[in-house]
XYZ file of C-alpha atoms in Angstrom:
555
model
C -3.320 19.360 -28.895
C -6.539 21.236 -29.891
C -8.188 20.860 -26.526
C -9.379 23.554 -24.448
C -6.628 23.668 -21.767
C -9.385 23.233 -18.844
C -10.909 19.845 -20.841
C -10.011 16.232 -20.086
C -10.643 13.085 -22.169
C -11.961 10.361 -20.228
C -10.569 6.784 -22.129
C -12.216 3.786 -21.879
C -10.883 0.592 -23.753
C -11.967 -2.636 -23.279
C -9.782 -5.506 -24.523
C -10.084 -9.569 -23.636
C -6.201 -10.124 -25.207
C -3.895 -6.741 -24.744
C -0.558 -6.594 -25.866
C 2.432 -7.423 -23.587
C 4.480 -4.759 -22.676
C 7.652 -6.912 -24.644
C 5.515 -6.671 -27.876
C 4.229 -2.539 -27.231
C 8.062 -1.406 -26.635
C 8.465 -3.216 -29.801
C 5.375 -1.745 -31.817
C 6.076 1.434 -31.176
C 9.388 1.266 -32.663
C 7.407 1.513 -36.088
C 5.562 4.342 -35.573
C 8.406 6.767 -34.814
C 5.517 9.708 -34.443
C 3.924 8.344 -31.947
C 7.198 7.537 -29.809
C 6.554 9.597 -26.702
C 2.825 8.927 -26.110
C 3.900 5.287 -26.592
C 6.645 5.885 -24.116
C 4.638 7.578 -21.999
C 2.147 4.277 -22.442
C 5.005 1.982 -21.296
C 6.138 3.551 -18.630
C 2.268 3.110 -16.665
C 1.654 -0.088 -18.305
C 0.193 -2.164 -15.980
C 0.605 -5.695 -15.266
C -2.099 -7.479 -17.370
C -4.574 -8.610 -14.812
C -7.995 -8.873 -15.268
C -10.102 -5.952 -14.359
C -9.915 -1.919 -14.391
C -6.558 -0.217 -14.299
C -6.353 3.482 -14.443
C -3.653 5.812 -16.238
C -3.038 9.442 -16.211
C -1.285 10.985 -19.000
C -0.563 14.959 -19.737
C -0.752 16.423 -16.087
C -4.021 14.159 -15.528
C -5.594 15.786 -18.642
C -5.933 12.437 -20.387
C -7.368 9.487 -18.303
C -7.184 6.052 -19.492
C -8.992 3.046 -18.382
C -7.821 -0.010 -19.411
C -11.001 -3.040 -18.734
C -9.057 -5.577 -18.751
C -11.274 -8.584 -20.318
C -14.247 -9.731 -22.445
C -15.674 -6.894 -23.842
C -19.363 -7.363 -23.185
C -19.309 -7.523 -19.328
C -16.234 -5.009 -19.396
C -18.961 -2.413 -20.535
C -22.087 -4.177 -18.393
C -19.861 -3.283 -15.018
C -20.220 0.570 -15.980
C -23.717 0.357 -16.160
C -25.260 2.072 -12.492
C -28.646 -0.471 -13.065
C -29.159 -1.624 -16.382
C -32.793 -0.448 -16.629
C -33.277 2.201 -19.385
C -35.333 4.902 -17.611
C -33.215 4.930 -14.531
C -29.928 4.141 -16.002
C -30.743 7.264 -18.065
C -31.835 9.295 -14.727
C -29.095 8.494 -12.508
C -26.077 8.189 -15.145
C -23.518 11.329 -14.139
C -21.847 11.337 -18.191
C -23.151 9.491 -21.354
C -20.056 8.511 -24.002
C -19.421 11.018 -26.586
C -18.066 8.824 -29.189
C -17.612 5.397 -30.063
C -14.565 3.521 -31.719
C -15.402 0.227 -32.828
C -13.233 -0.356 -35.807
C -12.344 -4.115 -34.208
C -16.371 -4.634 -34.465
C -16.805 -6.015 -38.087
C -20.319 -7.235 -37.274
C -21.569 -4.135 -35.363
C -25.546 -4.791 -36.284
C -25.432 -8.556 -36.953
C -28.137 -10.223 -35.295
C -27.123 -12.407 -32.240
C -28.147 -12.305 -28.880
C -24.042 -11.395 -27.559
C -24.117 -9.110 -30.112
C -27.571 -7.182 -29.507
C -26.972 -7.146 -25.546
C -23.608 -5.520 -26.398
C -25.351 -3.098 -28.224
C -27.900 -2.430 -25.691
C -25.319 -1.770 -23.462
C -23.361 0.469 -25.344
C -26.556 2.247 -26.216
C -27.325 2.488 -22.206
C -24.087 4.179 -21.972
C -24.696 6.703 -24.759
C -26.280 10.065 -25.087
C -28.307 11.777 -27.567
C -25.766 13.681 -29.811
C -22.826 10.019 -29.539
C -21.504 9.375 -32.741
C -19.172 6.587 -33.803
C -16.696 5.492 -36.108
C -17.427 4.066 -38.046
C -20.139 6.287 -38.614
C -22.663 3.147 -39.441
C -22.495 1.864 -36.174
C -24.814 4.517 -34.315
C -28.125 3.646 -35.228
C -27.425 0.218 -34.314
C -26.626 1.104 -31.386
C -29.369 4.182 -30.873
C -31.500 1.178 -32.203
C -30.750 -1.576 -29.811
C -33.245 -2.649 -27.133
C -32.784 -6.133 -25.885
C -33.248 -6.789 -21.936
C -30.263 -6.973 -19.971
C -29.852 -8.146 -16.533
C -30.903 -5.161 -14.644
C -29.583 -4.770 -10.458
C -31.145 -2.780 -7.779
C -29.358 0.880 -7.278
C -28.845 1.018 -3.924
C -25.216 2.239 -3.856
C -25.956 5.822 -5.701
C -27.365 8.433 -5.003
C -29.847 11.225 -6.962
C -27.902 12.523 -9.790
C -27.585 16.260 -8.807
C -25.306 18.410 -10.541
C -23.044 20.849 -9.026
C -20.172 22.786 -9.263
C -18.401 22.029 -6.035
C -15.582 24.532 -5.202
C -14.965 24.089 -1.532
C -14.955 21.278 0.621
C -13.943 20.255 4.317
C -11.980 16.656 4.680
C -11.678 15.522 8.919
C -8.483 13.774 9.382
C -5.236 14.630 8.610
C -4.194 10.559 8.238
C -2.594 9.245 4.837
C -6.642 8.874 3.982
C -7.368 12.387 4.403
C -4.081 14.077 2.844
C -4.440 11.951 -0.208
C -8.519 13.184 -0.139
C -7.322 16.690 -0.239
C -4.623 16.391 -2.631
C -6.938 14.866 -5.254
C -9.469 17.222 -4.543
C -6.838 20.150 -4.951
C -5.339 18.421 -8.379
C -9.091 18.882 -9.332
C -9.078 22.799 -8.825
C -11.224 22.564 -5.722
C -10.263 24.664 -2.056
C -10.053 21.941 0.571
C -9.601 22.748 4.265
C -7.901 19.885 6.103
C -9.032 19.504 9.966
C -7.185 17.661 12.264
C -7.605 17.697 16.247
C -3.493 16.969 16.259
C -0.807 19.370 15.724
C 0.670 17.888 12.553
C 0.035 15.800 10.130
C -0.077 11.585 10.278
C -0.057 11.834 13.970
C -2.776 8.234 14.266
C -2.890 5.386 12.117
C -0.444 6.799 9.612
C 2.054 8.026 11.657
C 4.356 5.327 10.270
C 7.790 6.452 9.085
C 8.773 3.287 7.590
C 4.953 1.722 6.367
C 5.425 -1.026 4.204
C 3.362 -1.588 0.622
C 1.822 -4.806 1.067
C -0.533 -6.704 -1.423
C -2.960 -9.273 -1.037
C -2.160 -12.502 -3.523
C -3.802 -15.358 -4.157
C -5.441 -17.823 -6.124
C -9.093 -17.219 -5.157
C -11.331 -14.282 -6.586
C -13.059 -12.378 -3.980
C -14.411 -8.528 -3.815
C -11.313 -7.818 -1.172
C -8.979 -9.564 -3.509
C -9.870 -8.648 -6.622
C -9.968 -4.525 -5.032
C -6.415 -5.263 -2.889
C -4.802 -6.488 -6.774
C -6.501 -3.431 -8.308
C -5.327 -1.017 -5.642
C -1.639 -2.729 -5.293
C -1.420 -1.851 -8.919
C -2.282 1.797 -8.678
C -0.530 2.353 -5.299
C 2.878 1.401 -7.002
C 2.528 3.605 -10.025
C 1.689 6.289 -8.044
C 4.206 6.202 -5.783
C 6.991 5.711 -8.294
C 6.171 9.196 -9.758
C 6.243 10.614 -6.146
C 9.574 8.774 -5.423
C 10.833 10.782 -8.684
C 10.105 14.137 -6.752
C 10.230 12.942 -3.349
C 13.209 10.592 -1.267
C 10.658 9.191 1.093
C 11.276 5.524 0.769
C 11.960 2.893 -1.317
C 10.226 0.486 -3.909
C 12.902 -2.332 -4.502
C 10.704 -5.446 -3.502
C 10.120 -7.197 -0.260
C 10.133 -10.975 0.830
C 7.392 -12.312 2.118
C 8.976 -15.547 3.670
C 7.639 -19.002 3.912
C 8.274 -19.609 7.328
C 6.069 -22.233 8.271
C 4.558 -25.103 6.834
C 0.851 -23.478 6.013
C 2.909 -20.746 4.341
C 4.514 -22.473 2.192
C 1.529 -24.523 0.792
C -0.621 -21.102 0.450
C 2.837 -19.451 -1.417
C 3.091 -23.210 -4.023
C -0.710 -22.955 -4.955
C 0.286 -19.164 -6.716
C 2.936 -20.548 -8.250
C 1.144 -21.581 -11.336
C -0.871 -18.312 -11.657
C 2.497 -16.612 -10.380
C 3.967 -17.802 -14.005
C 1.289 -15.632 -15.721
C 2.175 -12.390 -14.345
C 6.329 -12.856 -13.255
C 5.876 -9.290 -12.775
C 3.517 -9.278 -9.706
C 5.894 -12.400 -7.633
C 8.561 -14.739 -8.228
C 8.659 -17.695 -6.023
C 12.450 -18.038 -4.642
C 14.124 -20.848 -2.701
C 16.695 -19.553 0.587
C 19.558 -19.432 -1.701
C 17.781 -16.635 -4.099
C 16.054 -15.229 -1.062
C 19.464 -14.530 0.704
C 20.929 -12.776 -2.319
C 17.938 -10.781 -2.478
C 17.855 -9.618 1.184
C 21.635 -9.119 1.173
C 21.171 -10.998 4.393
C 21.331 -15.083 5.335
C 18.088 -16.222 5.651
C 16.795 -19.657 6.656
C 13.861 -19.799 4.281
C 12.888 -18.878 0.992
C 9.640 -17.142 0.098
C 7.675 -14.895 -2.140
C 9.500 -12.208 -3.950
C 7.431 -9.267 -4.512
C 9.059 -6.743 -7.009
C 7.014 -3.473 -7.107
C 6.488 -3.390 -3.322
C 8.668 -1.700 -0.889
C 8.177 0.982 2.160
C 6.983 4.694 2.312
C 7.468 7.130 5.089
C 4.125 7.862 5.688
C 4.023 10.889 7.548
C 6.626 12.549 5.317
C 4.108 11.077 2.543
C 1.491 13.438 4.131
C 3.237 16.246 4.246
C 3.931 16.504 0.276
C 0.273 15.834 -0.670
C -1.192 18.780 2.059
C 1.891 21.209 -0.183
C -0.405 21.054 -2.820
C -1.404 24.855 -3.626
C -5.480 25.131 -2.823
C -5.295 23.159 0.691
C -5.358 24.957 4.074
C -4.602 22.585 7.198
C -6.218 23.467 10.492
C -4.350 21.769 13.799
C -5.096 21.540 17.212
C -9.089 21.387 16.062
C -11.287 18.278 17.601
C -14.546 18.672 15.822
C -17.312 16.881 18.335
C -20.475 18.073 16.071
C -21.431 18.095 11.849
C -24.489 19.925 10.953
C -25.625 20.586 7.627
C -27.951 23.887 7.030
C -28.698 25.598 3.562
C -26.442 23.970 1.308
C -23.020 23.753 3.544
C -21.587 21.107 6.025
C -20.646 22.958 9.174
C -17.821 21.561 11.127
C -16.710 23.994 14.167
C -16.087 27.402 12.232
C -15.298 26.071 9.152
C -17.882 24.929 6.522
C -18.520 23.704 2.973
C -20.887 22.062 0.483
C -18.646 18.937 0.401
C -17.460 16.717 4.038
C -14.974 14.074 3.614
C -15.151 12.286 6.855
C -11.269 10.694 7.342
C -10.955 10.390 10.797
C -10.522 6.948 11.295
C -11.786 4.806 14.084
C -13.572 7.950 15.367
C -15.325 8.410 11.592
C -18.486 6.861 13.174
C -18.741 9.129 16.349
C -21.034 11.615 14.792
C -25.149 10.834 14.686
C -24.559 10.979 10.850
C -22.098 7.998 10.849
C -22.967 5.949 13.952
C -24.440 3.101 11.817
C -20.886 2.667 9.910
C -19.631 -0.915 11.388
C -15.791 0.426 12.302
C -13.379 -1.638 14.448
C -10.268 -0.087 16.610
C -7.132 -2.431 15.837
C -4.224 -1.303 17.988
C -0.485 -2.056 16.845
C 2.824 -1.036 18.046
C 5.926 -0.527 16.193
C 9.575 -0.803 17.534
C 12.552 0.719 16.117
C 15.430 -1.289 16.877
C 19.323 0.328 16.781
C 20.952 -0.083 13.169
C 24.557 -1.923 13.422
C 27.241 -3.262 11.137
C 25.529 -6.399 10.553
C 21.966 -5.220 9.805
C 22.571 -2.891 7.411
C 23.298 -5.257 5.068
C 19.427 -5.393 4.715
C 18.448 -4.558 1.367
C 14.586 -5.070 1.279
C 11.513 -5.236 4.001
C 11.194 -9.005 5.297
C 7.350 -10.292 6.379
C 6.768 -13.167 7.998
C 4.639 -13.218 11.421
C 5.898 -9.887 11.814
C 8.300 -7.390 9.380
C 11.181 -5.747 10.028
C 12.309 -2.670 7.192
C 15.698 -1.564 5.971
C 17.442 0.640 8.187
C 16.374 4.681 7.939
C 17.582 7.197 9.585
C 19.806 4.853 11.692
C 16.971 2.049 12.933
C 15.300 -0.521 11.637
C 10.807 -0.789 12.005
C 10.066 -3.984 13.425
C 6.154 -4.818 14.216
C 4.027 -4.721 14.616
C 1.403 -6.297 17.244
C -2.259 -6.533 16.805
C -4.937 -6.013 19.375
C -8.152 -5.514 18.724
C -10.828 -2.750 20.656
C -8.296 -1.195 22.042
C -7.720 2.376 21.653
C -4.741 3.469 23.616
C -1.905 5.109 22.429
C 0.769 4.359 25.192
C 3.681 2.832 24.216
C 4.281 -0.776 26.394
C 7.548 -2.482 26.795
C 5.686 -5.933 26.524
C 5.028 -4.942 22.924
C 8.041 -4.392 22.197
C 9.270 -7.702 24.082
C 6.274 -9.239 21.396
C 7.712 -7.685 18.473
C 11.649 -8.563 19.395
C 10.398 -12.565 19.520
C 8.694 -12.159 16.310
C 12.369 -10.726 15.036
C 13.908 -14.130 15.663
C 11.479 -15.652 12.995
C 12.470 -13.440 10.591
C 16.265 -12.394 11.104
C 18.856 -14.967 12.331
C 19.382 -14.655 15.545
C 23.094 -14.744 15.427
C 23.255 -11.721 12.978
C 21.784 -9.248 15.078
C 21.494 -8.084 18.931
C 18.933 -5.266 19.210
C 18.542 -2.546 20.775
C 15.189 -1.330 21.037
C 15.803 2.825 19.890
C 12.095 3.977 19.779
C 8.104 2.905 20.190
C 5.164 4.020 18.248
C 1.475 2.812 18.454
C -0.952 3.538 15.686
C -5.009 3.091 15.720
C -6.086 0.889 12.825
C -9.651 1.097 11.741
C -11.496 -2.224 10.082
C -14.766 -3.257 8.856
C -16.166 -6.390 9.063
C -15.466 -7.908 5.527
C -11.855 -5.890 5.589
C -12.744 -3.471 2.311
C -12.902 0.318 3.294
C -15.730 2.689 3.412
C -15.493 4.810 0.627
C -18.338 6.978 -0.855
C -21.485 8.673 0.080
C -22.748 8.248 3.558
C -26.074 7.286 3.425
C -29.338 8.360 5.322
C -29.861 5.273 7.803
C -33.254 5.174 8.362
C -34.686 6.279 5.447
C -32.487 4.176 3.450
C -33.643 1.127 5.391
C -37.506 2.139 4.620
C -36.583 2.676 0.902
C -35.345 -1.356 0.511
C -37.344 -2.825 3.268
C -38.371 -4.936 0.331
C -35.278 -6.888 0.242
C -36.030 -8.654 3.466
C -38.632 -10.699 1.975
C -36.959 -11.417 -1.171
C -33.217 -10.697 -1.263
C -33.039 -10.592 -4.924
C -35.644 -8.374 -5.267
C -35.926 -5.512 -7.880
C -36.048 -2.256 -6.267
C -36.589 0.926 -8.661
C -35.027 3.167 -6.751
C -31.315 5.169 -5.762
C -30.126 4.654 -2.566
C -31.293 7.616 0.430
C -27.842 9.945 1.289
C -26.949 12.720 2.928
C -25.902 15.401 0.327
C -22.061 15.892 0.447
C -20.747 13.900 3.141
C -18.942 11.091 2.256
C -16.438 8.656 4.118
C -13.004 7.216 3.792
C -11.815 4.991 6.327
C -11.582 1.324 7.488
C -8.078 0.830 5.533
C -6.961 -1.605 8.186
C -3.379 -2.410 7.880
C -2.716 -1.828 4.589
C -4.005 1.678 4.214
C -0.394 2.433 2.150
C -1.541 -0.533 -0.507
C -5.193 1.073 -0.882
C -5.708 4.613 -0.199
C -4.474 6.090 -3.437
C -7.016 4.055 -5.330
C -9.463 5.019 -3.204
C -8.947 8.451 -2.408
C -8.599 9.124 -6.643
C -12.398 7.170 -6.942
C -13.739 9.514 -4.023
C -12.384 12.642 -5.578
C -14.009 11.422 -9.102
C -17.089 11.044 -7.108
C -17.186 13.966 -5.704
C -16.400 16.054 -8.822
C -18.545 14.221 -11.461
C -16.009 12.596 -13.254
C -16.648 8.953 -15.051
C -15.960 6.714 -12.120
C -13.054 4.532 -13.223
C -14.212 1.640 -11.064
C -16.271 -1.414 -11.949
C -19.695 -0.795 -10.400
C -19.466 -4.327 -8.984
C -15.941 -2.456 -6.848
C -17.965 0.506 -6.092
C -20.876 -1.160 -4.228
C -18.158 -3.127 -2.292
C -16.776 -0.213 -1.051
C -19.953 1.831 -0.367
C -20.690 2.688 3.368
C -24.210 1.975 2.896
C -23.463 -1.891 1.778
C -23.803 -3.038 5.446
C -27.360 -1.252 5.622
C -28.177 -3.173 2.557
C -26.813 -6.578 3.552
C -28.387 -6.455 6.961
C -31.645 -5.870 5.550
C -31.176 -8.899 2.841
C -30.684 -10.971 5.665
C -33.928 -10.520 7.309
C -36.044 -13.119 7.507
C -39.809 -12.627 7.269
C -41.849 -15.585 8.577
C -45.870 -15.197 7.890
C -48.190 -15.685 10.977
């Protein structure tokens, strides 16, 4: 309310047992003041999974970040290092202010306490305060040793005011770049050697929202839950301004035997969070689908389908983005301050290209894979439309838009052309029959489309600063020798480039998360990612990983 109009409050709670969302819609009830920020609360509130979940409130001018768990390594997983002097060097903010009224023993001597502390103190600058007000020179006091991890994954801490910046690709990974870059206040010129937008990868019109469950934590899990989450609260308030698809749920189907044993194992976990997937036999499965179906499955609520390319073309309508077509930029050079790509140039480059995002001598170490897949539109008739939600199996087929229904989509891998073959479609018709009774529908195959995907080797995206190969492999040489090894030292990039790419097939699911962390990281803003997620999703992780796997034999 008091605010400058230009100022945002960055939110960070950390909390091991939060409220269900049954209990806050009741809570608020008694606080009739505070009705439409609570309302405002419920309507984002996530499902209650362990980790990081981001919020926006008040145009974006109030971020929340809800750390989901125990308190102590909620707080550890912002730390960039954990050693004073560098954490101090490299941090981009410090906390203002402290509220630790739940803390009754802030300053009680015990070794979880003090390491909390020390934490909290790593994360604070010289003018914090707290509430209460006691609680600051404990924390200004505290120096117990905390684990401490090498730095590799930042860079320098330079500050700048970036206005302008270039972004290659005019994908769903580049579109979403821009538009967060734009919501931030910054000019962004979008390059894309097409004539249009979502003309590769993400040239999709019916691109289905597709999570990752399952009982096992994993980087790629654990960022594919995170990302799930964000994706469908994001694309609920675009749905509000924008007809461009549909979130009713889809059915993943248990249509063989290993399926069915990988969709029983969740349904224990399943019962903790009803709101991510409800295991349902054929019966409930049918009903849902508005269609007979000769299995049951996993019921997915918040998913659904997006059109992508009509997706693209709201986010590049944000005011403060010019799109260049028919550009193919070959060559990125970098000369007093700016990124020059063709005539256009900046002092940031978001490289979101795809498959070809490692074609320039700046990028040729990233590890990208081509994945080809083809999509077949099949003839909507009497009998099909009954379809009321997207059906995965082997393959997926979507409710009919615009007249036809998606079915796909194949999967080949190094292969990079773009013409549409009949003996994909033929491929994606037999997967049909293992989704959709054959006796409810004859199709007709109406149109082809074939998309590039790009992949890494451990599935996450790249997504951050590109780093300086070479160099950066002389700066942690050392971890050859001794993988664990403490290295003092940022990691070696190349000032203002950065890459996002390597979304694989699920780019829908992931690239809002990622594409809202870039622009955070490009504009200086508290990173609302665990660092443990951010070093996952670094393009220099490979570098690093390669070089812990050395081994050094003497003689």
């Amino acid at each position: 309310q008091y605010a400058p109009p230009t100022a945002t409050l960055f939110f960070f709670s950390a909390e091991n047992n939060p409220v269900s969302k049954i209990d806050l819609k009741r809570f608020i009830t008694y606080w009739p003041e505070l009705l439409p920020q609570g309302e405002a609360l419920l309507a984002l509130y996530p499902v209650l999974t362990p980790g990081f979940h981001r919020l926006e409130f008040e145009q974006g001018r109030v971020q929340l970040t809800l750390m989901l768990g125990d308190v102590l390594p909620s707080f550890r997983e912002l730390l960039v290092c954990g050693e004073p002097t560098l954490e101090k060097s490299l941090r981009e903010y410090t906390v203002d202010a402290w509220l630790l009224k739940g803390f009754s023993n802030v300053g009680a001597s015990s070794l979880w306490n003090e390491t909390l502390l020390t934490t909290l103190h790593l994360l604070s600058g010289e003018h914090t305060t707290s509430a209460p007000t006691s609680a600051i020179s404990a924390i200004k006091s505290a120096a117990s040793r905390i684990p401490k991890a090498t730095p590799w994954h930042v860079a320098p801490f330079r500050k700048s005011h970036t206005k302008r910046a270039l972004v290659l690709g005019a994908g769903l990974a580049g579109c979403y770049t821009a538009y967060a870059l734009a919501k931030r206040g910054m000019h962004v010129t979008l390059i894309d050697a097409g004539d249009r937008v979502g003309t590769g990868a993400s040239g999709n019109c019916q691109a289905v929202l597709y999570p990752k469950l399952s009982l096992y934590s994993s980087p790629l899990l654990q960022f594919m839950l995170t990302a799930f989450q964000f994706a469908t609260r994001t694309y609920r308030e675009f749905l509000k301004q924008w007809p461009i698809g549909e979130l009713n749920g889809i059915l993943q189907l248990a249509y063989h035997e290993k399926e069915q044993r990988s969709q029983s194992c969740l349904d224990e976990w399943l019962r903790h969070y009803p709101e991510l997937g409800i295991l349902v036999d054929e019966k409930q499965a049918s009903a849902l689908a508005g269609i007979d179906l000769k299995s049951g499955g996993l019921y997915i609520p918040d998913s659904g389908w997006i059109d992508s390319p009509a997706l693209c073309e709201h986010l590049i309508s944000m005011p403060g983005i010019d799109f260049v077509v028919n550009t193919d930029v070959e060559l990125i050079n970098y000369a007093d301050g700016q990124w020059y790509a063709n005539a256009h140039h900046a002092d940031v480059l978001v490289i979101a290209n795809g498959y070809r995002a490692n074609q320039f001598e700046q990028t040729k170490h990233l590890p990208l894979k081509s994945i080809r897949g083809q999509m077949t539109s099949i003839v909507a008739n009497e009998l099909t439309q009954n379809l009321r939600i997207p059906l995965c199996a082997d393959g997926h087929v979507v409710p009919a838009y615009k007249g036809a229904h998606g079915v796909g989509a194949t999967y080949q891998s190094g292969r990079i052309d773009v013409e549409c073959d009949p003996c994909d479609d033929a491929q994606n018709l037999e997967r049909l029959w293992g989704i959709y009774p054959a006796p409810m529908v004859v199709p007709q195959v109406a149109s082809s489309w074939v998309g590039i995907r790009t992949a890494t080797p451990d599935y996450l995206p790249l997504v951050g600063q590109v780093a300086q190969a070479d160099l950066f492999r002389g700066q942690f040489a050392g971890v050859a020798s001794n993988a664990k090894r403490w290295i003092p030292s940022s990691g070696c990039f190349y000032e203002g480039l950065y890459a996002c790419s390597g979304f694989g097939s699920r780019g829908l699911t992931t690239i809002p998360l990622s594409a809202e962390y870039l622009a955070t990281l490009i504009s200086h803003e508290p990173a609302f990612l665990p660092n443990p997620m951010i070093r996952s999703l670094s393009p220099a992780r490979f570098l690093y990983r390669d070089l812990s796997r050395i081994k050094i034999y003497p003689g």
